[in-house]
Coordinates of C-alpha atoms in Angstrom, one line a residue:
Chain A
M1 CA 40.4 -50.6 8.0
Q2 CA 43.6 -51.8 6.3
P3 CA 46.4 -52.4 9.0
V4 CA 49.2 -50.0 8.5
I5 CA 51.8 -52.7 9.6
E6 CA 51.3 -56.4 9.6
L7 CA 53.8 -58.7 10.9
D8 CA 53.3 -62.3 9.7
D9 CA 55.4 -64.8 11.7
L10 CA 58.3 -62.5 11.2
T11 CA 61.7 -63.9 12.2
V12 CA 65.0 -62.2 12.0
H13 CA 68.4 -63.8 12.7
F14 CA 71.8 -62.2 12.9
G15 CA 74.2 -65.1 12.5
E16 CA 73.0 -67.8 15.0
R17 CA 71.3 -65.2 17.1
E18 CA 67.5 -64.8 16.9
I19 CA 66.8 -61.2 17.2
L20 CA 62.9 -61.2 16.2
K21 CA 61.1 -64.3 17.2
C22 CA 58.0 -65.1 15.1
L23 CA 56.2 -61.8 15.5
R24 CA 52.6 -61.7 14.5
I25 CA 50.4 -58.7 14.9
A26 CA 48.5 -56.3 12.9
L27 CA 48.8 -52.5 13.9
S28 CA 46.3 -49.9 12.7
G29 CA 46.6 -46.9 14.6
R30 CA 47.5 -43.5 13.3
I31 CA 50.5 -43.2 15.7
I32 CA 52.0 -46.3 16.8
G33 CA 54.5 -46.4 19.6
L34 CA 57.2 -49.0 19.7
L35 CA 58.8 -49.6 23.1
G36 CA 61.2 -52.0 24.6
P37 CA 64.4 -52.1 26.6
N38 CA 67.8 -52.0 25.0
G39 CA 68.3 -55.0 22.8
A40 CA 64.5 -55.8 22.6
G41 CA 64.7 -55.8 18.8
K42 CA 63.0 -52.4 18.1
S43 CA 65.7 -51.2 15.7
T44 CA 66.0 -54.4 14.0
L45 CA 62.2 -54.5 13.5
I46 CA 62.4 -51.1 11.9
H47 CA 65.4 -52.1 9.8
T48 CA 63.4 -55.1 8.7
L49 CA 60.6 -53.1 7.7
L50 CA 62.8 -51.0 5.7
G51 CA 64.5 -53.9 4.1
F52 CA 67.8 -53.3 5.6
C53 CA 67.8 -56.7 7.3
P54 CA 66.5 -59.9 5.5
A55 CA 63.8 -61.8 7.3
S56 CA 64.7 -65.2 8.1
S57 CA 61.2 -66.4 7.8
G58 CA 57.8 -65.0 7.7
T59 CA 57.1 -61.5 6.2
A60 CA 55.7 -58.3 7.0
R61 CA 53.3 -55.9 5.0
I62 CA 53.3 -52.1 5.3
L63 CA 49.9 -50.6 4.1
G64 CA 49.2 -53.9 2.3
H65 CA 52.6 -54.2 0.4
D66 CA 54.9 -57.0 1.2
I67 CA 58.4 -55.9 2.3
R68 CA 60.1 -58.5 0.4
A69 CA 58.1 -58.7 -2.8
E70 CA 57.6 -54.9 -3.1
A71 CA 60.5 -53.5 -1.4
D72 CA 60.7 -50.4 -3.7
K73 CA 57.0 -49.7 -3.4
V74 CA 57.2 -49.9 0.4
R75 CA 60.2 -47.6 0.3
T76 CA 58.3 -45.2 -1.7
L77 CA 55.7 -45.1 0.9
V78 CA 57.9 -44.8 4.0
G79 CA 59.8 -41.9 5.4
Y80 CA 62.5 -42.7 7.9
M81 CA 64.1 -40.6 10.5
P82 CA 67.0 -42.4 12.0
E83 CA 68.2 -42.3 15.4
N84 CA 71.8 -41.6 14.7
D85 CA 73.4 -38.5 13.0
S86 CA 73.1 -39.1 9.3
L87 CA 73.1 -35.6 7.7
I88 CA 76.0 -34.7 5.3
A89 CA 77.7 -31.9 7.1
D90 CA 79.0 -29.9 4.1
M91 CA 75.5 -29.7 2.4
T92 CA 73.0 -27.1 3.0
A93 CA 69.8 -28.2 4.5
V94 CA 67.7 -27.2 1.3
S95 CA 70.3 -28.9 -1.0
F96 CA 70.2 -32.1 1.1
V97 CA 66.5 -32.4 1.6
R98 CA 66.1 -31.7 -2.2
M99 CA 68.5 -34.5 -3.0
M100 CA 66.6 -36.8 -0.7
G101 CA 63.4 -35.8 -2.3
E102 CA 64.7 -36.5 -5.8
L103 CA 66.2 -40.0 -4.7
S104 CA 62.5 -40.7 -3.5
G105 CA 61.3 -40.0 -7.0
L106 CA 60.3 -36.2 -7.0
A107 CA 61.2 -34.2 -10.0
K108 CA 64.0 -31.5 -9.7
E109 CA 61.7 -28.6 -9.5
A110 CA 59.1 -30.3 -7.2
A111 CA 61.9 -31.6 -4.9
L112 CA 63.3 -28.1 -4.6
E113 CA 59.8 -26.6 -3.9
R114 CA 59.0 -29.4 -1.4
A115 CA 62.5 -29.0 0.3
H116 CA 61.7 -25.3 0.9
E117 CA 58.2 -26.0 2.3
V118 CA 59.1 -28.8 4.6
L119 CA 62.1 -26.9 6.1
F120 CA 59.7 -24.0 6.8
Y121 CA 57.3 -26.5 8.1
V122 CA 59.7 -27.8 10.6
G123 CA 60.9 -24.5 11.6
L124 CA 64.2 -24.3 9.7
G125 CA 63.0 -21.7 7.2
E126 CA 65.5 -19.2 8.1
A127 CA 68.4 -21.6 8.5
R128 CA 67.9 -23.5 5.3
Y129 CA 70.8 -22.2 3.4
R130 CA 73.3 -23.0 6.3
P131 CA 75.4 -26.0 6.0
L132 CA 74.2 -28.9 8.2
G133 CA 77.4 -29.3 10.0
T134 CA 76.8 -25.8 11.6
Y135 CA 73.3 -26.9 13.1
S136 CA 72.6 -27.4 16.7
L137 CA 71.5 -30.9 17.8
G138 CA 67.8 -29.7 17.9
M139 CA 68.1 -28.3 14.5
R140 CA 69.5 -31.5 13.2
Q141 CA 66.8 -33.6 14.5
L142 CA 64.3 -31.1 12.7
A143 CA 66.4 -31.5 9.4
K144 CA 66.2 -35.2 9.8
L145 CA 62.5 -35.0 10.1
A146 CA 62.3 -32.7 7.1
Q147 CA 64.1 -35.1 4.9
A148 CA 61.9 -38.1 6.1
I149 CA 58.7 -36.1 5.0
V150 CA 59.9 -34.4 1.8
H151 CA 58.3 -37.0 -0.4
G152 CA 55.0 -37.1 1.5
P153 CA 55.3 -40.6 3.0
R154 CA 52.2 -42.6 4.1
L155 CA 54.1 -44.1 6.9
L156 CA 56.6 -42.1 8.9
I157 CA 59.1 -44.1 11.0
L158 CA 60.5 -42.0 13.8
D159 CA 63.6 -43.4 15.7
E160 CA 64.0 -41.6 18.9
P161 CA 62.9 -38.2 17.4
T162 CA 63.3 -36.4 20.8
N163 CA 66.7 -37.7 21.7
G164 CA 68.9 -35.0 23.2
L165 CA 66.4 -32.1 22.7
D166 CA 65.8 -29.5 25.2
P167 CA 62.3 -29.1 26.7
A168 CA 61.2 -26.4 24.1
A169 CA 62.5 -28.2 21.2
R170 CA 60.9 -31.6 22.5
T171 CA 57.6 -29.8 22.7
R172 CA 58.0 -28.6 19.3
M173 CA 58.8 -32.1 18.0
I174 CA 55.6 -33.5 19.7
K175 CA 53.6 -30.7 18.2
L176 CA 54.9 -31.6 14.9
I177 CA 54.1 -35.1 15.3
H178 CA 50.5 -34.3 16.4
D179 CA 50.1 -31.9 13.4
M180 CA 51.3 -34.4 10.9
K181 CA 48.9 -37.0 12.2
D182 CA 45.9 -34.6 12.1
S183 CA 46.8 -33.0 8.7
G184 CA 46.9 -35.8 6.3
E185 CA 46.8 -39.4 5.4
M186 CA 50.2 -40.1 7.3
H187 CA 50.7 -42.9 9.9
I188 CA 53.4 -42.8 12.2
L189 CA 55.5 -45.4 13.9
L190 CA 57.2 -43.8 16.8
C191 CA 60.2 -45.7 18.6
S192 CA 61.3 -44.0 21.7
H193 CA 62.7 -44.9 25.0
L194 CA 60.8 -41.8 26.6
L195 CA 57.5 -43.2 27.7
R196 CA 56.2 -39.7 28.2
D197 CA 56.7 -39.1 24.5
V198 CA 54.8 -42.3 23.5
E199 CA 52.1 -41.5 26.0
E200 CA 51.6 -38.1 24.7
T201 CA 51.4 -39.0 21.1
C202 CA 50.5 -42.6 20.6
E203 CA 47.2 -44.3 20.1
D204 CA 48.6 -47.8 19.9
V205 CA 51.6 -49.3 21.7
L206 CA 53.7 -52.3 21.0
I207 CA 56.1 -53.4 23.6
L208 CA 58.9 -55.8 22.5
K209 CA 61.1 -57.8 24.9
Q210 CA 64.0 -60.1 23.8
G211 CA 62.5 -60.2 20.3
S212 CA 58.9 -61.0 21.2
I213 CA 55.9 -59.0 21.5
V214 CA 55.0 -58.8 25.3
H215 CA 52.2 -56.1 25.0
H216 CA 49.9 -54.6 22.5
S217 CA 47.3 -52.3 23.6
N218 CA 45.4 -49.2 22.5
L219 CA 46.3 -46.4 24.8
E220 CA 42.9 -44.7 24.3
S221 CA 40.9 -47.7 25.4
E222 CA 43.3 -48.2 28.3
R223 CA 42.6 -44.6 29.3
R224 CA 38.9 -45.1 29.2
T225 CA 39.1 -48.4 31.1
N226 CA 41.2 -46.7 33.8
K227 CA 38.4 -44.1 34.3
R228 CA 36.3 -46.8 35.6
F229 CA 38.7 -47.6 38.6
V230 CA 38.6 -45.3 41.5
E231 CA 40.7 -45.4 44.7
I232 CA 39.0 -44.0 47.9
Q233 CA 40.5 -43.1 51.1
T234 CA 38.2 -42.6 54.1
H235 CA 38.5 -41.3 57.7
G236 CA 36.0 -42.6 60.3
D237 CA 33.8 -45.4 60.7
D238 CA 33.5 -47.0 57.3
S239 CA 31.6 -50.1 58.3
G240 CA 29.1 -50.8 55.6
F241 CA 30.4 -48.1 53.2
A242 CA 31.6 -50.7 50.8
E243 CA 28.2 -52.6 50.9
T244 CA 26.4 -49.3 50.1
L245 CA 28.7 -48.7 47.1
V246 CA 28.0 -52.1 45.9
A247 CA 24.2 -51.4 46.3
I248 CA 24.6 -48.5 44.0
G249 CA 26.4 -50.6 41.5
C250 CA 29.9 -50.4 42.3
Q251 CA 32.3 -53.4 42.8
C252 CA 34.5 -52.9 45.6
S253 CA 37.8 -54.6 46.4
A254 CA 40.7 -54.4 48.7
V255 CA 38.9 -52.7 51.6
V256 CA 41.9 -52.2 54.1
G257 CA 42.1 -49.7 56.9
G258 CA 40.1 -47.0 55.3
R259 CA 41.2 -47.5 51.7
L260 CA 39.3 -49.3 49.1
K261 CA 39.1 -49.7 45.3
A262 CA 36.1 -49.5 43.4
V263 CA 35.0 -50.3 39.8
V264 CA 32.3 -47.8 38.8
P265 CA 29.8 -48.6 36.3
E266 CA 29.8 -46.7 32.9
E267 CA 28.0 -43.4 33.1
F268 CA 28.3 -43.4 36.7
D269 CA 28.1 -40.0 38.6
L270 CA 30.9 -39.8 41.1
R271 CA 28.9 -37.4 43.2
E272 CA 27.0 -40.5 44.5
I273 CA 29.9 -41.6 46.2
Y274 CA 30.2 -38.2 48.0
R275 CA 26.5 -38.4 48.9
V276 CA 26.8 -41.9 50.3
A277 CA 29.8 -40.7 52.4
A278 CA 27.9 -37.7 53.6
G279 CA 24.9 -39.9 54.4
R280 CA 27.3 -42.0 56.6
D281 CA 29.0 -38.9 58.0
L282 CA 32.1 -40.3 56.6
Q283 CA 35.2 -38.1 55.6
L284 CA 36.6 -38.8 52.1
R285 CA 40.2 -37.8 52.4
R286 CA 41.2 -38.9 48.9
L287 CA 39.1 -39.9 45.8
N288 CA 40.8 -40.3 42.4
Y289 CA 40.9 -42.2 39.2
R290 CA 43.7 -45.0 39.3
R291 CA 46.0 -43.8 36.8
D292 CA 47.7 -46.7 35.1
T293 CA 50.4 -44.9 33.3
L294 CA 52.3 -46.2 30.2
E295 CA 55.2 -46.8 32.7
D296 CA 53.0 -49.1 34.8
I297 CA 52.1 -51.0 31.5
F298 CA 55.7 -51.0 30.4
M299 CA 56.8 -52.4 33.8
K300 CA 54.0 -55.0 33.8
A301 CA 55.1 -56.0 30.5
M302 CA 58.7 -56.3 31.5
E303 CA 57.8 -58.6 34.4
V304 CA 56.2 -61.1 31.8
Chain B
M1 CA 51.8 -25.8 -0.5
A2 CA 53.4 -22.4 -0.3
V3 CA 56.2 -21.7 2.0
H4 CA 54.2 -19.3 4.1
K5 CA 51.7 -22.0 4.8
H6 CA 53.2 -23.8 7.8
T7 CA 51.0 -26.8 7.7
Y8 CA 52.0 -30.2 6.5
K9 CA 50.5 -31.6 3.1
D10 CA 51.0 -34.8 1.3
Y11 CA 52.9 -34.9 -1.8
T12 CA 50.7 -36.3 -4.5
G13 CA 52.6 -35.2 -7.7
P14 CA 54.3 -37.5 -10.3
R15 CA 57.3 -39.6 -9.5
T16 CA 60.4 -39.9 -11.9
P17 CA 61.2 -43.4 -13.4
A18 CA 63.3 -45.6 -11.1
W19 CA 66.0 -46.2 -13.4
S20 CA 66.8 -42.3 -13.6
R21 CA 67.5 -41.9 -9.9
F22 CA 71.2 -42.8 -10.0
L23 CA 71.6 -39.7 -12.2
V24 CA 70.5 -37.7 -9.1
L25 CA 73.4 -38.9 -7.1
A26 CA 75.7 -38.3 -10.2
R27 CA 74.5 -34.7 -10.5
F28 CA 75.0 -33.8 -6.7
G29 CA 78.4 -35.6 -7.1
F30 CA 79.4 -33.2 -9.9
A31 CA 78.3 -30.3 -7.8
R32 CA 80.5 -31.6 -4.8
V33 CA 83.5 -32.0 -7.2
F34 CA 83.1 -28.5 -8.8
H35 CA 82.6 -26.8 -5.6
L36 CA 86.2 -27.5 -4.9
K37 CA 88.2 -25.0 -7.0
F38 CA 91.5 -27.1 -6.8
L39 CA 89.8 -30.0 -8.5
L40 CA 88.4 -27.9 -11.3
L41 CA 91.7 -26.3 -11.8
F42 CA 93.4 -29.7 -11.9
I43 CA 90.9 -31.1 -14.3
I44 CA 91.6 -28.2 -16.6
G45 CA 95.2 -28.5 -16.0
C46 CA 94.9 -32.3 -17.1
L47 CA 93.9 -31.0 -20.7
F48 CA 97.2 -29.3 -21.1
Y49 CA 99.1 -32.2 -22.4
P50 CA 96.4 -33.1 -25.1
L51 CA 96.5 -29.3 -26.1
V52 CA 100.1 -29.7 -26.6
C53 CA 99.6 -32.9 -28.6
A54 CA 97.0 -31.2 -30.7
A55 CA 99.3 -28.3 -31.5
Y56 CA 102.1 -30.8 -32.4
I57 CA 99.8 -32.7 -34.9
Y58 CA 98.7 -29.5 -36.4
L59 CA 102.2 -28.0 -36.8
S60 CA 103.9 -31.1 -37.8
H61 CA 101.7 -30.9 -40.8
N62 CA 102.1 -27.3 -41.4
P63 CA 104.9 -26.7 -44.1
A64 CA 105.1 -23.1 -43.4
F65 CA 106.0 -23.7 -39.6
L66 CA 108.4 -26.5 -40.7
A67 CA 110.0 -24.2 -43.1
L68 CA 110.3 -21.4 -40.7
F69 CA 112.2 -23.4 -38.2
R70 CA 114.0 -25.3 -40.9
I71 CA 113.0 -28.7 -39.7
P72 CA 112.9 -31.6 -42.1
A73 CA 109.5 -33.2 -42.4
S74 CA 111.2 -36.6 -42.4
Q75 CA 112.6 -35.8 -38.8
I76 CA 109.2 -35.3 -37.4
P77 CA 108.0 -38.3 -35.3
H78 CA 104.8 -39.8 -36.7
V79 CA 101.6 -39.9 -35.0
D80 CA 101.3 -43.5 -34.5
G81 CA 101.0 -46.3 -32.0
R82 CA 104.0 -45.0 -30.2
F83 CA 102.6 -41.5 -30.0
F84 CA 99.3 -42.6 -28.4
Y85 CA 101.2 -45.1 -26.2
F86 CA 103.0 -42.2 -24.5
Y87 CA 99.8 -40.1 -24.5
S88 CA 98.1 -42.9 -22.6
I89 CA 101.0 -43.1 -20.0
V90 CA 100.7 -39.4 -19.4
Q91 CA 97.1 -39.1 -19.2
G92 CA 96.6 -42.4 -17.5
A93 CA 98.8 -41.1 -14.7
L94 CA 96.9 -37.8 -14.5
A95 CA 93.7 -39.9 -14.4
Y96 CA 95.2 -41.8 -11.4
L97 CA 95.9 -38.7 -9.7
L98 CA 92.4 -37.3 -10.3
T99 CA 90.9 -40.5 -8.9
A100 CA 92.8 -40.1 -5.8
F101 CA 91.5 -36.5 -5.5
V102 CA 87.9 -37.2 -6.6
G103 CA 87.1 -40.6 -5.2
P104 CA 87.2 -39.5 -1.4
V105 CA 85.3 -36.3 -2.2
L106 CA 82.5 -38.3 -3.8
V107 CA 82.2 -41.3 -1.1
N108 CA 83.7 -40.1 2.1
P109 CA 81.0 -37.7 3.2
D110 CA 78.3 -40.4 2.9
F111 CA 80.3 -42.8 5.2
A112 CA 81.8 -40.3 7.6
N113 CA 78.3 -38.8 8.4
G114 CA 76.5 -42.0 8.4
A115 CA 74.1 -41.2 5.6
M116 CA 73.7 -44.5 4.1
P117 CA 70.5 -45.3 6.0
L118 CA 69.0 -42.3 4.5
Y119 CA 69.9 -43.4 0.9
F120 CA 68.8 -46.8 1.3
S121 CA 65.4 -46.1 3.1
R122 CA 64.3 -44.8 -0.2
P123 CA 63.7 -46.5 -3.4
F124 CA 67.4 -46.7 -4.2
S125 CA 69.6 -49.7 -4.4
R126 CA 73.2 -50.3 -3.6
A127 CA 73.9 -50.8 -7.3
E128 CA 72.3 -47.5 -8.1
Y129 CA 74.4 -45.8 -5.4
V130 CA 77.6 -47.2 -6.9
G131 CA 76.4 -46.4 -10.3
G132 CA 75.5 -42.8 -9.5
R133 CA 79.1 -42.3 -7.7
I134 CA 81.2 -44.2 -10.3
S135 CA 79.5 -42.4 -13.2
V136 CA 81.0 -39.1 -11.8
L137 CA 84.6 -40.6 -11.8
L138 CA 83.9 -42.2 -15.1
V139 CA 82.9 -38.9 -16.9
L140 CA 85.6 -36.8 -15.4
L141 CA 88.3 -39.4 -16.2
S142 CA 86.9 -39.8 -19.8
L143 CA 87.1 -36.1 -20.3
I144 CA 91.0 -36.1 -19.7
T145 CA 91.8 -39.6 -21.1
W146 CA 90.1 -41.2 -24.2
I147 CA 87.9 -38.4 -25.3
P148 CA 90.8 -36.1 -25.9
G149 CA 92.6 -39.0 -27.5
V150 CA 89.9 -39.6 -29.9
V151 CA 89.9 -35.8 -30.7
L152 CA 93.5 -36.1 -31.4
F153 CA 93.0 -39.1 -33.7
A154 CA 90.3 -37.2 -35.6
I155 CA 92.6 -33.9 -35.9
Q156 CA 95.3 -36.3 -37.3
A157 CA 92.8 -37.8 -39.7
S158 CA 91.3 -34.5 -40.7
I159 CA 94.8 -33.3 -41.7
V160 CA 96.3 -36.4 -43.2
G161 CA 93.3 -37.7 -45.0
W162 CA 90.7 -40.6 -45.2
D163 CA 93.3 -43.1 -46.2
W164 CA 95.3 -42.7 -43.1
M165 CA 92.1 -42.9 -41.0
T166 CA 90.9 -46.1 -42.6
A167 CA 94.4 -47.6 -42.2
N168 CA 94.7 -46.5 -38.5
L169 CA 91.3 -47.0 -37.3
W170 CA 92.5 -49.6 -34.9
L171 CA 94.4 -46.8 -33.1
A172 CA 91.0 -45.2 -32.2
G173 CA 89.7 -48.5 -31.0
A174 CA 93.0 -48.8 -29.0
I175 CA 92.7 -45.4 -27.4
V176 CA 89.0 -46.0 -26.3
L177 CA 89.6 -49.7 -25.2
G178 CA 92.8 -49.0 -23.4
L179 CA 92.0 -45.9 -21.5
L180 CA 88.4 -47.1 -20.8
V181 CA 89.6 -50.2 -19.2
W182 CA 92.0 -48.1 -17.1
I183 CA 89.6 -45.6 -15.9
I184 CA 87.0 -48.3 -15.0
V185 CA 89.7 -50.0 -12.9
L186 CA 90.8 -46.8 -11.4
S187 CA 87.3 -45.6 -10.6
L188 CA 86.7 -48.9 -8.8
I189 CA 89.8 -48.6 -6.9
G190 CA 89.0 -45.0 -5.9
L191 CA 85.5 -45.8 -4.7
A192 CA 86.3 -49.1 -3.0
L193 CA 89.2 -47.6 -0.8
S194 CA 87.5 -44.3 -0.3
A195 CA 84.5 -46.2 1.1
W196 CA 86.6 -48.0 3.7
V197 CA 88.5 -45.0 5.1
K198 CA 86.4 -42.3 6.8
W199 CA 89.2 -39.7 6.7
K200 CA 89.1 -38.0 3.4
I201 CA 92.8 -37.3 3.2
G202 CA 93.7 -40.7 4.3
A203 CA 91.6 -42.3 1.6
G204 CA 93.2 -40.2 -1.0
A205 CA 96.5 -41.3 0.3
L206 CA 95.5 -44.8 0.2
V207 CA 94.5 -44.7 -3.4
L208 CA 97.9 -43.2 -4.2
G209 CA 99.7 -45.7 -1.9
V210 CA 98.0 -48.7 -3.4
I211 CA 99.7 -48.1 -6.9
F212 CA 103.0 -46.9 -5.4
A213 CA 103.1 -49.7 -2.8
G214 CA 102.2 -52.1 -5.5
A215 CA 105.1 -51.1 -7.8
G216 CA 107.5 -51.0 -4.8
F217 CA 106.5 -54.5 -3.5
G218 CA 106.5 -55.8 -7.1
T219 CA 110.1 -54.6 -7.6
A220 CA 111.2 -56.1 -4.3
I221 CA 109.5 -59.5 -5.0
N222 CA 111.2 -59.7 -8.3
S223 CA 114.6 -58.8 -6.8
L224 CA 114.5 -61.1 -3.8
M225 CA 112.7 -64.0 -5.4
R226 CA 114.4 -63.6 -8.8
T227 CA 111.1 -63.9 -10.7
N228 CA 108.9 -61.6 -12.8
Y229 CA 105.7 -62.4 -10.9
G230 CA 106.0 -59.2 -8.7
A231 CA 105.0 -57.3 -11.7
L232 CA 101.5 -58.8 -11.3
I233 CA 100.8 -56.5 -8.4
D234 CA 102.3 -53.5 -10.0
L235 CA 99.3 -51.9 -11.7
T236 CA 101.4 -49.4 -13.6
Q237 CA 103.3 -52.4 -15.3
V238 CA 100.0 -54.0 -16.0
A239 CA 98.7 -50.8 -17.6
H240 CA 101.8 -50.5 -19.7
T241 CA 101.7 -54.0 -20.9
I242 CA 98.0 -53.7 -22.1
W243 CA 98.8 -50.4 -23.9
S244 CA 101.9 -51.6 -25.5
Y245 CA 99.8 -54.6 -26.9
L246 CA 96.9 -52.5 -28.0
F247 CA 99.1 -49.8 -29.5
R248 CA 101.3 -52.4 -31.0
Y249 CA 104.4 -50.6 -29.7
N250 CA 106.9 -53.2 -28.1
T251 CA 108.3 -52.0 -24.9
G252 CA 109.9 -55.2 -24.1
T253 CA 107.8 -55.8 -21.0
E254 CA 108.2 -59.4 -19.5
M255 CA 104.4 -59.7 -18.5
S256 CA 102.1 -61.5 -20.8
V257 CA 99.1 -59.6 -22.0
S258 CA 96.8 -62.2 -20.7
S259 CA 98.2 -62.2 -17.2
A260 CA 97.7 -58.4 -17.4
W261 CA 94.1 -58.6 -18.5
I262 CA 93.6 -61.2 -15.6
V263 CA 95.2 -58.9 -13.0
L264 CA 92.9 -56.1 -14.1
G265 CA 89.9 -58.4 -13.9
V266 CA 90.8 -59.7 -10.5
T267 CA 91.5 -56.1 -9.2
S268 CA 88.0 -55.0 -10.4
L269 CA 86.4 -57.9 -8.8
L270 CA 88.2 -57.4 -5.4
C271 CA 87.1 -53.7 -5.4
L272 CA 83.4 -54.7 -6.2
W273 CA 83.7 -57.2 -3.3
L274 CA 84.9 -54.4 -1.1
L275 CA 82.1 -52.2 -2.2
A276 CA 79.6 -54.9 -1.7
R277 CA 80.9 -55.5 1.9
R278 CA 80.9 -51.9 2.7
I279 CA 78.1 -50.2 1.1
K280 CA 75.1 -51.2 3.5
P281 CA 72.4 -49.3 5.0
F282 CA 73.8 -49.9 8.5
E283 CA 76.6 -51.7 10.2
V284 CA 76.3 -54.6 12.6
I285 CA 78.7 -54.1 15.4
K286 CA 79.8 -57.5 16.6

């Protein structure tokens, strides 16, 4: 499978300051989450991929196209929804989205048709003839999304798409992201401070810190791995309980005062643990999967 | 995908050639300008003087009209370099006002609303952006300057005859060159200054102020320093010098023609530098 984004020793300087430090990775997920604290270099990475910032050394490829040598081709394939407000207030949504479509290479008629379609798609169909300056924050976010997808990009870069949205609008945006992922050939790079958004939508996650990659993982495989860890809390005499679990294939650790952690084998039936406990007349007060959330992953990455 | 189908679908249709994309910006620029009725009326108003000139050319060659008002044909000023020199002064001044009105309308909304990342995240370069915006100004300014000038020349030639036209063909060249250079410089000034001031009215005032301030400072420098170098920062003086040279009409200006051309060249380069500094996809805040 061709990587969506390949970073090949990518280094970016602003003056004397090194913002991105020799990044090297290949990302292939349908939705890739880009995380990091403020100043980690997320926006610089996005700007470099779009050709806004020149790379000091190294390069990057988007869907196999070099961002330096084939900048125009890359920009044809990419749709960008910036974090900041960037809509021209006195233009109507349909006129603005149409103009952006035409600048991306769509013919006049096709751009107009696509502008109507994408505005309906994001839920601004009824408001498409209103000036963008009269839109609420949530509507403006949707209009920014509409201009980013009007030309049918293969890679959609979303920079903080749920910023400032109320819960209903956020849910709608997340649903749209899922829908776009499912309905076409589109890949999405989602940059967000909201870990919940990334956790709900992304398959891959890339965490940057001070311009370096500190973590890259596939969230789905992380979730699968997490399912093999269980935390058990017992009440009563638990002597020999851990040994019995080991005997049925589990690996136990940290047996402290009625609490233990076990790694269960694949295809393991958790009811076995209940049977063992019942056989030893031991109360199970708690039995749950260890839930290593994205927040845990992020916090661990920040400690590196 | 029809609008009633609320599902996302890729676009797989044809794409326009890259070279033609700046015309998109120009088209939307015209729409932005003509949306403002005041500007539309002003542009129409700018054609009043050329109409008066056309009427003058026609009537000055109309024996019945001259006889009616008992005007001797020998007393009618000729349509020559002097005529087109004054035509250039009037239309050049109107072009300057139009630049101050139109420049900010074209560029300010993009900067004030932070739209630059959206333009440049597409297959669209900074040069194409400037080309798209400046072409609107050039077309509008052409409509009120050298195009009516050439039409006036053609009217005169059609009335007087082939001999006059061949003998005065240099006038047509002077009209096109003199006014084209002037509107190019004006367009660059209009775009460069509008790009740096986010407030539309402020940008218009700055464009107006540059020439007035230049004229004021130029005069002050000449008075205080007792030199003629102050005229170099007075763009109106510079334009008058070039037009006076091109139309072969001596106005007694003290600036040399080569200095005037150099000033226009330096001004244009300065404006291009300002545009290059300003037109970027994003700003690095230091």
